Structures are given as structure tokens and as C-alpha cells.
Short mmCIF file of C-alpha atoms and ligand atoms in Angstrom, two decimals:
data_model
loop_
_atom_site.label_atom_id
_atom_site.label_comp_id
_atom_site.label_asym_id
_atom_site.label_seq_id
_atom_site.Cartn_x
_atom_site.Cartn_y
_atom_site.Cartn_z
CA UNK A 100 -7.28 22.10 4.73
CA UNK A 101 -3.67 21.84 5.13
CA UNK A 102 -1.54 20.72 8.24
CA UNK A 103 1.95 19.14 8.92
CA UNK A 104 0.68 16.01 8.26
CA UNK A 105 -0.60 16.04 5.14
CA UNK A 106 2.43 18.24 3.94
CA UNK A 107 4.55 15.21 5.58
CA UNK A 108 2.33 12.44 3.28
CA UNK A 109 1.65 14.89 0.11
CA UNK A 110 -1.98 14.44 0.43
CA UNK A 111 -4.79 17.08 0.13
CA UNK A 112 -6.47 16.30 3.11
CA UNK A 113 -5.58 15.55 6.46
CA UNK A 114 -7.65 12.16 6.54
CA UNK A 115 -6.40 8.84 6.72
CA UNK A 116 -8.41 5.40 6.73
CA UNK A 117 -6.85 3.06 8.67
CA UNK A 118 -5.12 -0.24 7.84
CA UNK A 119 -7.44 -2.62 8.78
CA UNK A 120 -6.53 -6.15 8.14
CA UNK A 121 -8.58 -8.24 5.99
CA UNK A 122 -10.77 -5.39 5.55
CA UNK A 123 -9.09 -2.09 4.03
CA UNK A 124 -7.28 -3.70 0.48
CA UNK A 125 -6.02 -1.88 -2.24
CA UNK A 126 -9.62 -0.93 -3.35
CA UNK A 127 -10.89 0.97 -0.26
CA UNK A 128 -7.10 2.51 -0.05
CA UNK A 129 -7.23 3.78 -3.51
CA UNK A 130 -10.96 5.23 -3.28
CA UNK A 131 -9.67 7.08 -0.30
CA UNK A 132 -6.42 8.14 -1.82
CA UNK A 133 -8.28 9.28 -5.16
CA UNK A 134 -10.51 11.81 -2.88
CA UNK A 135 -7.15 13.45 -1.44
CA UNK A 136 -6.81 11.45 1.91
CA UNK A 137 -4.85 8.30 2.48
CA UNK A 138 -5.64 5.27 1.87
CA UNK A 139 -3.64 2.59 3.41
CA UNK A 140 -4.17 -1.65 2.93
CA UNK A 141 -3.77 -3.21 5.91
CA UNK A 142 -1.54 -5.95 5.37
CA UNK A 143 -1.76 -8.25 8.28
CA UNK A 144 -0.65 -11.84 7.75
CA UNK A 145 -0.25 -11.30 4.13
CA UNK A 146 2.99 -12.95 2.86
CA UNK A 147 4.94 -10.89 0.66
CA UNK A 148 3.90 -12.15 -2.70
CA UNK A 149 -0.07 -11.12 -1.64
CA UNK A 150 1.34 -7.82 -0.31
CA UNK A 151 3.30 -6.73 -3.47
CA UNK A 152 0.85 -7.62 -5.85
CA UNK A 153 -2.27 -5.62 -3.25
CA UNK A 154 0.52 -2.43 -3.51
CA UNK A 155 0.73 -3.16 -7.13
CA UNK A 156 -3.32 -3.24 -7.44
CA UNK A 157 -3.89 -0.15 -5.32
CA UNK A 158 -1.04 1.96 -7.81
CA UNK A 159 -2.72 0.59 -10.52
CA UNK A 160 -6.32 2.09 -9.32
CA UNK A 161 -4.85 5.70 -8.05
CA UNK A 162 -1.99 7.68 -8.95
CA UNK A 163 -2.06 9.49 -5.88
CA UNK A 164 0.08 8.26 -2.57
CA UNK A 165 -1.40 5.41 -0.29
CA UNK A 166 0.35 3.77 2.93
CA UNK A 167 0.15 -0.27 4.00
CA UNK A 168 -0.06 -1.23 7.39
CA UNK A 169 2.35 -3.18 9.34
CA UNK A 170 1.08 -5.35 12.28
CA UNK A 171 3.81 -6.39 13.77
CA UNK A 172 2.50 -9.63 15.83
CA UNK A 173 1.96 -10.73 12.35
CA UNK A 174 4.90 -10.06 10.37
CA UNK A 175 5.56 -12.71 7.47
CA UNK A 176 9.53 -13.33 6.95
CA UNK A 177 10.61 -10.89 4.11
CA UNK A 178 7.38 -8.67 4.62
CA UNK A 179 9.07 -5.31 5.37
CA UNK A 180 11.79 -5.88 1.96
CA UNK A 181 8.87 -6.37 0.21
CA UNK A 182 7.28 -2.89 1.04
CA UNK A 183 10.93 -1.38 0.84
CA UNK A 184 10.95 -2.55 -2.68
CA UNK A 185 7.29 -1.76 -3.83
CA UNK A 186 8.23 1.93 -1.71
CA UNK A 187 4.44 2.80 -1.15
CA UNK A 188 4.21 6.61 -0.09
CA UNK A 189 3.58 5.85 3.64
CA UNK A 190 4.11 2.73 5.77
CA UNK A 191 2.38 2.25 9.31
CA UNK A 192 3.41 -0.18 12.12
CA UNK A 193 1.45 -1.33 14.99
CA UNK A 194 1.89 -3.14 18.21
CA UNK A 195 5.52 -3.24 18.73
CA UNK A 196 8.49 -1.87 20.56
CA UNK A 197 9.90 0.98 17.73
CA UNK A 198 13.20 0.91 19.11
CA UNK A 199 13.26 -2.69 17.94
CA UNK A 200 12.21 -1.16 14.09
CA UNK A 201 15.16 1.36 14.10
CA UNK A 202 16.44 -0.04 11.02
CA UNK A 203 13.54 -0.95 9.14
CA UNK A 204 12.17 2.54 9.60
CA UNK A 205 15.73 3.64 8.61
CA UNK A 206 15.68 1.65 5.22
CA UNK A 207 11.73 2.66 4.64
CA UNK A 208 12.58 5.92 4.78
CA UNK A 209 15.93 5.87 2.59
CA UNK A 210 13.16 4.17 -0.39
CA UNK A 211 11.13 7.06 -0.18
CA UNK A 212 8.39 5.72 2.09
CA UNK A 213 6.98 7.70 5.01
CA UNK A 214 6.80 5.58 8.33
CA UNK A 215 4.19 6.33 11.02
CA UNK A 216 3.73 4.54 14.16
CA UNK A 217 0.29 3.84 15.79
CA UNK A 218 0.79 4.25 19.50
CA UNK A 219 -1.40 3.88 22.66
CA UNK A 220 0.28 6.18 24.96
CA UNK A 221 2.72 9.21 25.02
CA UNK A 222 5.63 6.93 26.57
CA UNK A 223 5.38 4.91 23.18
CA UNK A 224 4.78 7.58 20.99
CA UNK A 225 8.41 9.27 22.57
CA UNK A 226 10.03 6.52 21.70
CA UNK A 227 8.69 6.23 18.03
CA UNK A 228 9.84 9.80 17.81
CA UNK A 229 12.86 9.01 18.83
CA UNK A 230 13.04 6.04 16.55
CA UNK A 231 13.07 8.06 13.75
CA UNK A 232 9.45 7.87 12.41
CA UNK A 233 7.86 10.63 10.45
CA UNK A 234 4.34 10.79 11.83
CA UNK A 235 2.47 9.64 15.18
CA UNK A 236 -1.06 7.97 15.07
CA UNK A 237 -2.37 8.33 18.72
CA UNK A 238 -4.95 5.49 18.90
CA UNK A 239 -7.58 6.34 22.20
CA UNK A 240 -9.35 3.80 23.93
CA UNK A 241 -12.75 4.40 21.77
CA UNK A 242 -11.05 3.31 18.84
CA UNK A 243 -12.42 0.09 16.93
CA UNK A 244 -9.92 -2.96 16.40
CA UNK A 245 -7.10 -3.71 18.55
CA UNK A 246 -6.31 -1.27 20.72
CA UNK A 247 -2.67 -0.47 22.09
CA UNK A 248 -3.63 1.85 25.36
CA UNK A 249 -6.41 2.80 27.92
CA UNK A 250 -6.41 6.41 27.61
CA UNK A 251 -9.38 7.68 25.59
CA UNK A 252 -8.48 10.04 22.88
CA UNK A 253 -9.54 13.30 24.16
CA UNK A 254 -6.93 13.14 27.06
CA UNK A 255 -4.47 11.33 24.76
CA UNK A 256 -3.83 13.62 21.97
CA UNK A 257 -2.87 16.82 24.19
CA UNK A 258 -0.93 14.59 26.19
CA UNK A 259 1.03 12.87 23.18
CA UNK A 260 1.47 16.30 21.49
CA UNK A 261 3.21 17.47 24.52
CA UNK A 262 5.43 14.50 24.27
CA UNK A 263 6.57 14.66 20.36
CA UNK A 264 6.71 18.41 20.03
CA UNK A 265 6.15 19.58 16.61
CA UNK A 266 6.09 15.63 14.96
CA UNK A 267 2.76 15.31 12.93
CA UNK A 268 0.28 13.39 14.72
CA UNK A 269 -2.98 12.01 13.17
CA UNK A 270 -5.48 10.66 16.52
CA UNK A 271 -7.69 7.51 15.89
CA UNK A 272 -10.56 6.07 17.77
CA UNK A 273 -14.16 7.64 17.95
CA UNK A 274 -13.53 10.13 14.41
CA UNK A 275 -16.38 9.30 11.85
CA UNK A 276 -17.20 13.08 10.69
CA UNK A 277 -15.86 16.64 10.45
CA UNK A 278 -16.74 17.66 14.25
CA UNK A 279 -14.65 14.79 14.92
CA UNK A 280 -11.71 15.74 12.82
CA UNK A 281 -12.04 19.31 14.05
CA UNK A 282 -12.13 18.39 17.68
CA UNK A 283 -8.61 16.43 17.29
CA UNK A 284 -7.00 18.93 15.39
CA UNK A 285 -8.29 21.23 18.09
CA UNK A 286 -6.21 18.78 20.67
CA UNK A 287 -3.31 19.21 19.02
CA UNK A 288 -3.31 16.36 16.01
CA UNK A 289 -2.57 17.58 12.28
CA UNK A 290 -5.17 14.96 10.78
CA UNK A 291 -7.61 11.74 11.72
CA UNK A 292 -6.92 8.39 10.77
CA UNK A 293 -10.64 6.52 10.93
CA UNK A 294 -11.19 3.08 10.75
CA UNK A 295 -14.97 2.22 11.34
CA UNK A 296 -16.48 4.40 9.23
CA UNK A 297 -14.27 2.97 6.43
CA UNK A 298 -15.53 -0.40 7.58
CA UNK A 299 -18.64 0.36 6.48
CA UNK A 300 -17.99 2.26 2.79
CA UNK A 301 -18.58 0.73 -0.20
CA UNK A 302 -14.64 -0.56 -1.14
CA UNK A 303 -14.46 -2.16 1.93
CA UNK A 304 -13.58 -6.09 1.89
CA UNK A 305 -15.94 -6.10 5.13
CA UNK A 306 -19.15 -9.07 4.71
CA UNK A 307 -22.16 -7.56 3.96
CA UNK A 308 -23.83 -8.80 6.86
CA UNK A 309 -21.07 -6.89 9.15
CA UNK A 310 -21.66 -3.46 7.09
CA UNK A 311 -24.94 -3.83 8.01
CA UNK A 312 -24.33 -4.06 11.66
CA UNK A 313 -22.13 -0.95 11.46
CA UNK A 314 -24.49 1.15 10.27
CA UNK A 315 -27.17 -0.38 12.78
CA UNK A 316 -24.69 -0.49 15.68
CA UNK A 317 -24.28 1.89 18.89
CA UNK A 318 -21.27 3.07 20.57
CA UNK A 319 -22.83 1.77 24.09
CA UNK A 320 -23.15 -1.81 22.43
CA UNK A 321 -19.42 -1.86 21.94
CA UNK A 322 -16.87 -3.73 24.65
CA UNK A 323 -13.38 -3.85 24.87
CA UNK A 324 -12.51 -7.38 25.37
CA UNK A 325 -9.50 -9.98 25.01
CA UNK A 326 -12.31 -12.45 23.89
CA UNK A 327 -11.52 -12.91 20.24
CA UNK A 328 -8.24 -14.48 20.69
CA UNK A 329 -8.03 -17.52 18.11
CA UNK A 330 -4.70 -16.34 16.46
CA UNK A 331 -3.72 -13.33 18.41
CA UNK A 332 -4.22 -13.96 22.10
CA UNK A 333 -3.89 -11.63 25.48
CA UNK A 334 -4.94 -8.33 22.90
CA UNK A 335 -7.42 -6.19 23.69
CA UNK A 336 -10.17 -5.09 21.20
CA UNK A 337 -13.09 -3.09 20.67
CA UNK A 338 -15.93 -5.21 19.05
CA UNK A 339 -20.16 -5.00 18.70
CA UNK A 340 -21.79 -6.73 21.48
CA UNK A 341 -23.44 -9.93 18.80
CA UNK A 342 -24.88 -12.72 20.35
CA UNK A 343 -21.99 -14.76 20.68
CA UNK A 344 -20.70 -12.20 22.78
CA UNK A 345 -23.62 -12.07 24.72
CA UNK A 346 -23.82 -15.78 24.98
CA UNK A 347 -20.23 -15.78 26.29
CA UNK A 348 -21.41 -13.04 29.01
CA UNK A 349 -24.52 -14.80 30.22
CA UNK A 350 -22.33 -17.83 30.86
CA UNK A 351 -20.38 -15.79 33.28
CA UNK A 352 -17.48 -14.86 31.09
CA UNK A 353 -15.71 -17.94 30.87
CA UNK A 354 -11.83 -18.16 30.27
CA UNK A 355 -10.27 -18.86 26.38
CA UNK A 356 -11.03 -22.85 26.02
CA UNK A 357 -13.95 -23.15 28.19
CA UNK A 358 -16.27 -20.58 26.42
CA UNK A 359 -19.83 -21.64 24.68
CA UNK A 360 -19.51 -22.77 21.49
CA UNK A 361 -15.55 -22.91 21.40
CA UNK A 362 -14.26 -24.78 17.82
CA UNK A 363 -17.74 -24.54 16.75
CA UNK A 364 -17.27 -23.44 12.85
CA UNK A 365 -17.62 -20.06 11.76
CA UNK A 366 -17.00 -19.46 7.97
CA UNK A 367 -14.95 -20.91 5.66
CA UNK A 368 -11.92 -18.49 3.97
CA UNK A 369 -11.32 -18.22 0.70
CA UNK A 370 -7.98 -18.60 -0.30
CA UNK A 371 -6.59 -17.08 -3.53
CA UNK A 372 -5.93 -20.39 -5.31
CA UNK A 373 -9.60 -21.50 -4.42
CA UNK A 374 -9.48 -23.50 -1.69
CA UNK A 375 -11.04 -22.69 1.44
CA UNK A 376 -9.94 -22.65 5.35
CA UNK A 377 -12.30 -23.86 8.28
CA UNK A 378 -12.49 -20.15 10.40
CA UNK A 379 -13.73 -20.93 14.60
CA UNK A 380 -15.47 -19.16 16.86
CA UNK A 381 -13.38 -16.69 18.49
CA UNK A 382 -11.08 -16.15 16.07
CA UNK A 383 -9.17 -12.41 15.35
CA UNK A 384 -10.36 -12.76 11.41
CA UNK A 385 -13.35 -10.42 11.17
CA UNK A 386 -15.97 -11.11 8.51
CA UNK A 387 -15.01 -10.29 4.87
CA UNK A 388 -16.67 -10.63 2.01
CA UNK A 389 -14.50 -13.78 1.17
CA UNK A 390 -15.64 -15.63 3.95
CA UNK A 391 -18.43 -17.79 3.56
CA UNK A 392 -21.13 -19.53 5.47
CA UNK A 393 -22.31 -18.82 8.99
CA UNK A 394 -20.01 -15.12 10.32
CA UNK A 395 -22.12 -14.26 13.26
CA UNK A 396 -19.05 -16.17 15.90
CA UNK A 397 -16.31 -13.51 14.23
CA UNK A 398 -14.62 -10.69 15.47
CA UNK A 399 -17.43 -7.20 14.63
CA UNK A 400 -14.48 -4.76 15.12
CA UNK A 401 -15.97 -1.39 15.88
CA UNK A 402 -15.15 1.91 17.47
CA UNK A 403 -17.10 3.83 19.98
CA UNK A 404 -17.88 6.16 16.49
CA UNK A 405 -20.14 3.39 15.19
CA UNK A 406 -23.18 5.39 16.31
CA UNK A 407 -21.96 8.03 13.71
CA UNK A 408 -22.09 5.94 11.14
CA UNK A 409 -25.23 5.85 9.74
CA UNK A 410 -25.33 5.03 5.89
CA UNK A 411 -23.11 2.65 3.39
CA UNK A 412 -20.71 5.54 1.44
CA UNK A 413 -18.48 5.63 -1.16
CA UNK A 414 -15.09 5.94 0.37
CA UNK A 415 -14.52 9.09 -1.61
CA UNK A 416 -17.69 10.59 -0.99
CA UNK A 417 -16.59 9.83 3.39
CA UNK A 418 -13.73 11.72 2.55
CA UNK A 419 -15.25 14.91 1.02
CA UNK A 420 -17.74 15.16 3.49
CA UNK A 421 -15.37 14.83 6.78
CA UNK A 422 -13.22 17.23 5.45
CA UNK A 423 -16.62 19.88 4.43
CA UNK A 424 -17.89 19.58 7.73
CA UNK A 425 -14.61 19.49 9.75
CA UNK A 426 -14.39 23.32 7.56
CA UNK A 427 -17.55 24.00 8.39
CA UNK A 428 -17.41 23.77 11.76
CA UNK A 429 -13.67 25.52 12.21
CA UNK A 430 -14.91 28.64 10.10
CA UNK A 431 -18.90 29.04 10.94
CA UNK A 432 -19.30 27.46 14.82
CA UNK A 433 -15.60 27.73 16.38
CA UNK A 434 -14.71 31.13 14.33
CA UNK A 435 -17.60 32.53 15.59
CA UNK A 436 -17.39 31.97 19.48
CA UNK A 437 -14.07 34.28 19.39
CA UNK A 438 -14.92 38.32 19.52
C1 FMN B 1040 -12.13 -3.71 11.37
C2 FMN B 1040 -10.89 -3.09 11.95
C3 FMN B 1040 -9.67 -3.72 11.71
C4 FMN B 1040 -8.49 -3.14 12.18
N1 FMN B 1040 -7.30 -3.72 11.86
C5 FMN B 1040 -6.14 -3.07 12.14
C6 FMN B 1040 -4.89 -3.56 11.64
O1 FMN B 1040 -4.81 -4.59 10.96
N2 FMN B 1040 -3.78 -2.82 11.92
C7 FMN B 1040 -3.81 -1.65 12.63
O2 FMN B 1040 -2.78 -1.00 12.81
N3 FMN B 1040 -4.97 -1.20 13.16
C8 FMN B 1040 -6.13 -1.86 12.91
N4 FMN B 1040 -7.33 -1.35 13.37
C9 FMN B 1040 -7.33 -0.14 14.24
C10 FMN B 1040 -7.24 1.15 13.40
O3 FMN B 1040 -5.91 1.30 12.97
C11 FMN B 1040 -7.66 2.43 14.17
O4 FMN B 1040 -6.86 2.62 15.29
C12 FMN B 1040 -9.11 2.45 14.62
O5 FMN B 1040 -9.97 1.94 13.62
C13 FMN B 1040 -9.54 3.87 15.00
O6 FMN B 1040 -10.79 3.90 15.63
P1 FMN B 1040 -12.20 4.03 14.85
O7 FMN B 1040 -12.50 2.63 14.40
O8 FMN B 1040 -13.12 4.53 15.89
O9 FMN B 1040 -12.03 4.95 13.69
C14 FMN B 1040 -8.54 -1.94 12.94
C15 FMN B 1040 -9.78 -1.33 13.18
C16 FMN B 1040 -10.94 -1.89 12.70
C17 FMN B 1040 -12.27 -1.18 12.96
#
């Protein structure tokens, strides 16, 4: 399957996994790049010796091209030089004002890296266009994570196409198979970018105990909340309804600092040189593997296409089968409706 957006990245297929924070590193990236999508590490709060040598770890594991992800609420002085200089194939930013990027995009581009912005709307996706980026990921309401609009995806990817004319778009939030990926291309995207099911492969950093939930979870258990705001405040996010969050919604929804449990311990981090970090309740980290103790009070980031996901995969093996199905469906069920 070939479309302007995997002719803009080089890839095979027009899949993308998303770069989740904490969660997608250079070992679910380079799974995903391997099978002919791509992969991208998600960066966030990384400084830029962590970041180079992730790049470094994820070229070492695939020849083919991967992107990082840039969340821009969390940008480490020197961040952006440092992917300029390790010049993965693609580069995508998140929650900012592009016009403010105009320059970075500029010099990402002049090293050879692609530069996609995640967008929420079609205003913002205009003016990434007109920023200069390469490619447009149109992120619906459904979508797991932080989420930049309030449109859900099937009204926002006509809408956005409309608004960036020919630019390749890939459209996030609610995509976990091939009907999923054939529906958006349908809308008017060239490709998905899915974060959820990803979540829950095999190479992803996610905790164990949070895989688990994927798999388990349901799309009518999710709720898009500004509750997990230790670090990153006033953003909204899709997340699994666990019992802290129901314990925070039988007390009546209380506001950030008088919520149950609030500073109550929730993990430990594992930093690189061994040590570890106190993580509280409430915080934006989600569960990763590195985090030990007690995870239940973290962030279970999760799109409305958690009730498609349905098994633990190998990244790869996600890949092949989206892109099988999505072919499936186009040729066998769509072809056939036309006389
Ligand atoms: C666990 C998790 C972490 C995420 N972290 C980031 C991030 O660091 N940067 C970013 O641009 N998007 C992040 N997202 C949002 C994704 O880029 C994407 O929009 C979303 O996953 C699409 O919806 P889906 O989960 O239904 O596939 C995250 C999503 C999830 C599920």
C-alpha cells in the first residue's frame, strides 16, 4: 500500500506508531520500523544526552527510517540540535504554536529529517502547513494520551484535508486495525499513526500491569480528563477509568490539591545511573516497566481503540496485520459495493 505519506517518509507502509513518552523507545520504534511502518521514540523530557544515545540505539536495531517525537511543553535546552545532529528520518512536534518552530523545522529539514506536526484542529494544522512542515498528524478526540482538540476524528480528517490541500496527513485517535486505517484513508488521510495498540505490543516500555489493562480495557471506560496533572497541568487526556480515578469521581471531582490520596506515593523511577525518583499520585508519567512499586495512582493513557485491542503483539507482527486487513477490506468489502 502506497500513499503520499509514506512516499514523503520512505517507508513501505503507511503506518506510524506514535511517540509516546516514556513508553515508545528505540525498541518499539525499531520493531515497527523493521516491519515497513514508522517507528518513532517519543522523547519527552529526555535531555539530549538520553535522546542521542535512544536515536543511536534505535539505528543500531533497524536500518530502516524511524522519527522521535517532540513535546514541546517539555523541551530540554539543546534538545532540537541534538536531533538536527543525530538527523533521524522523521521528527514530530506536539502541543505548540508552529509558527513559533519556523526555524527549527527549517534547520530539521535542511539535515535531512522530515518534520510532521500533530495537530487538533484544521486552524492548527493551516498553520503547520504554512510553517513549512512536511506531513500533518490530525489527532481526534478518541485518541489516547494528551489530546490537542475536541473534534473526533471522523469529522476531523475531511475537515483538515480540506484545509492543507494535497500535504500528507496521517489521522490518530481510535486506529488499532486495518478497518481503521482504511476508514481514514477513506477521509482523506495518506496513513494512521496509532498509539494504544503500540502500548500494548511486546517492545513497548509500558509496565506489565498497564499492558494488561489495555488488552482488558473498553473504549466506554475511557475519560478525557485534566486530572493527571503532576508535571503538565491544565492538559487534557484520555486515560482508563482505574480506581483512583473512580475514587477521585465518587468524591465529587475535587479540584488539583484537594483530591483523595494527593502526594500519596506511586512508584519509584528508575533513573539510568541507578538511583530512583519518588513518582505521586496524579502525576503525567504513565507506568513503565522502570517504575517500581505500587502504579495503580499513574496516568493509564488509552484511546477510545482500546476495545480493539485484544492480545499482547509483536510490534511487527501489529504492523503486518493492520496493513493485511486495511487491503483486505479496500479490495474485497469496499471494491465490491461499487458496480
Ligand atoms: C501512552 C501514550 C503516551 C503518549 N505520549 C505522547 C507523547 O509523548 N507525544 C505525543 O506527541 N503524543 C503522545 N501520545 C498521543 C499519540 O501521539 C496519538 O495521538 C494517540 O495515541 C492516537 O490515539 P490512539 O491511542 O487511539 O491510537 C500518547 C498516547 C499514548 C496512548
Amino acid at each position: 500500500m502506497r500513499t503520499a505519506l509514506s512516499d514523503v517518509l520512505g517507508i513501505e507502509h503507511p503506518v506510524i506508531s506514535a511517540g509516546m513518552g516514556v513508553v515508545a523507545m528505540a525498541r518499539l520504534a525499531a520493531a515497527v520500523s523493521d516491519a515497513g511502518g514508522m517507528g518513532t521514540i517519543g522523547l519527552a523530557a529526555m535531555d539530549p544526552g538520553a535522546a542521542r544515545a535512544e536515536i543511536r540505539t534505535a539505528g543500531d536495531l533497524t536500518s530502516r527510517p524511524f522519527g522521535v517525537n517532540l513535546l514541546i511543553p517539555f523541551l530540554e535546552p539543546g534538545l532540537i540540535e541534538a536531533v538536527i545532529e543525530e538527523r533521524p528520518a522523521a521528527a514530530t512536534f506536539f502541543w505548540g504554536e508552529p509558527d513559533d518552530f519556523r526555524d527549527a523545522i527549517r534547520r530539521l529539514k535542511d539535515a535531512g529529517t522530515r518534520v510532521l506536526w500533530q495537530c487538533g484542529s484544521a486552524e492548527e494544522a493551516r498553520a503547520a502547513a504554512k510553517a513549512g512542515v512536511d506531513a500533518i498528524i490530525a489527532q481526534g478526540l478518541d485518541a489516547g494520551g494528551h489530546v490537542r482538540g475536541i473534534v473526533t476524528t471522523l469529522a476531523l480528517i475531511p475537515e483538515v484535508r480540506d484545509a492543507i490541500g494535497d500535504l500528507p496527513m496521517a489521522a490518530a485517535g481510535g486506529i488499532a486495525d486495518g478497518r481503521g486505517l482504511a476508514a481514514v484513508l477513506a477521509l482523506g488521510a495518506d496513513g494512521a499513526a496509532i498509539g494504544t495498540r503500540f502500548a500494548a505490543s511486546v517492545e513497548s516500555a509500558a509496565h506489565p500491569l498497564y499492558k494488561e489493562r489495555l488488552v482488558r480495557g473498553h473504549a466506554s471506560e475511557t475519560i478525557h480528563t485534566t486530572l493527571y496533572d503532576i508535571g503538565w497541568p491544565d492538559a487534557a487526556h484520555r486515560v482508563l477509568r482505574t480506581p483512583v480515578v473512580e475514587e477521585w469521581e465518587r468524591a465529587g471531582r475535587p479540584a488539583s490539591g484537594s483530591r483523595p490520596g494527593e502526594g500519596a506515593p506511586a512508584g519509584r523511577i528508575r533513573r539510568r545511573d541507578g538511583s530512583a525518583a519518588p513518582l505521586t499520585r496524579y502525576s503525567v508519567i504513565p507506568p513503565a516497566e522502570y517504575i517500581e512499586g505500587d502504579v495503580e495512582g499513574l496516568a493509564y493513557y488509552a484511546g477510545e481503540s482500546v476495545s480493539l485491542v485484544r492480545e499482547i503483539l509483536p510490534a511487527g507482527e501489529i504492523v503486518r496485520r493492520i496493513v493485511a486487513e486495511a487491503e483486505e477490506v479496500i479490495a474485497k468489502r469496499l471494491a465490491s459495493l461499487v458496480r
